[in-house]
Short mmCIF file of C-alpha atoms in Angstrom, two decimals:
data_model
loop_
_atom_site.label_atom_id
_atom_site.label_comp_id
_atom_site.label_asym_id
_atom_site.label_seq_id
_atom_site.Cartn_x
_atom_site.Cartn_y
_atom_site.Cartn_z
CA MET A 1 -3.98 48.83 14.64
CA ASP A 2 -1.95 50.97 12.26
CA SER A 3 -1.41 54.68 12.91
CA ILE A 4 -3.83 55.82 10.19
CA ALA A 5 -6.63 53.65 11.58
CA MET A 6 -5.87 54.92 15.09
CA GLU A 7 -6.04 58.54 13.93
CA ASP A 8 -9.34 57.79 12.14
CA GLU A 9 -10.70 56.23 15.33
CA LYS A 10 -9.57 59.20 17.41
CA ALA A 11 -11.20 61.64 14.97
CA ARG A 12 -14.42 59.60 15.01
CA LEU A 13 -14.52 59.55 18.81
CA LEU A 14 -13.87 63.28 19.06
CA ALA A 15 -16.57 63.97 16.47
CA GLU A 16 -19.04 61.96 18.55
CA ALA A 17 -18.02 63.94 21.65
CA ARG A 18 -18.69 67.23 19.82
CA ARG A 19 -22.06 65.90 18.64
CA CYS A 20 -23.04 64.97 22.21
CA ARG A 21 -22.03 68.40 23.49
CA ARG A 22 -24.00 70.15 20.72
CA LEU A 23 -27.08 68.10 21.54
CA ALA A 24 -26.67 68.76 25.26
CA ALA A 25 -26.47 72.49 24.64
CA SER A 26 -29.63 72.44 22.53
CA ILE A 27 -32.01 70.77 24.99
CA ASN A 28 -33.71 71.99 28.14
CA ASP A 29 -33.87 68.70 30.05
CA GLN A 30 -31.02 68.92 32.56
CA GLU A 31 -30.83 65.16 33.18
CA THR A 32 -30.55 64.36 29.49
CA ALA A 33 -28.00 67.15 28.98
CA ALA A 34 -25.92 65.77 31.85
CA ARG A 35 -26.00 62.28 30.32
CA LEU A 36 -24.95 63.63 26.93
CA ASN A 37 -22.08 65.56 28.53
CA ALA A 38 -21.00 62.41 30.36
CA LEU A 39 -21.03 60.54 27.04
CA ALA A 40 -18.92 63.31 25.52
CA GLU A 41 -16.39 62.97 28.33
CA ASP A 42 -16.27 59.21 27.77
CA TYR A 43 -15.68 59.67 24.02
CA GLU A 44 -12.90 62.18 24.73
CA ARG A 45 -11.29 59.86 27.28
CA ARG A 46 -11.40 56.98 24.81
CA ALA A 47 -9.92 59.18 22.07
CA ASN A 48 -7.08 60.25 24.35
CA THR A 49 -6.52 56.67 25.52
CA SER A 50 -6.22 55.47 21.92
CA GLN A 51 -3.67 58.26 21.31
CA ALA A 52 -1.73 57.28 24.45
CA GLY A 53 -1.52 53.68 23.24
CA LYS A 54 -0.09 54.92 19.94
CA ASP A 55 2.51 57.08 21.72
CA GLU A 56 3.66 54.13 23.86
CA LYS A 57 4.28 51.99 20.77
CA GLU A 58 6.46 54.64 19.07
#
């Protein structure tokens, strides 16, 4: 994957993480909020992993 596509993927993943966190903050159901926050953490981990793979190739 080229660096532009990797940056686009990272931005997309981080945007999804922000979306999950916004949704979690807006609802009262604690279980659903916890699941959304867990999804956000997964998106952030994947975004950082994709960045790490790019750094290793450079």
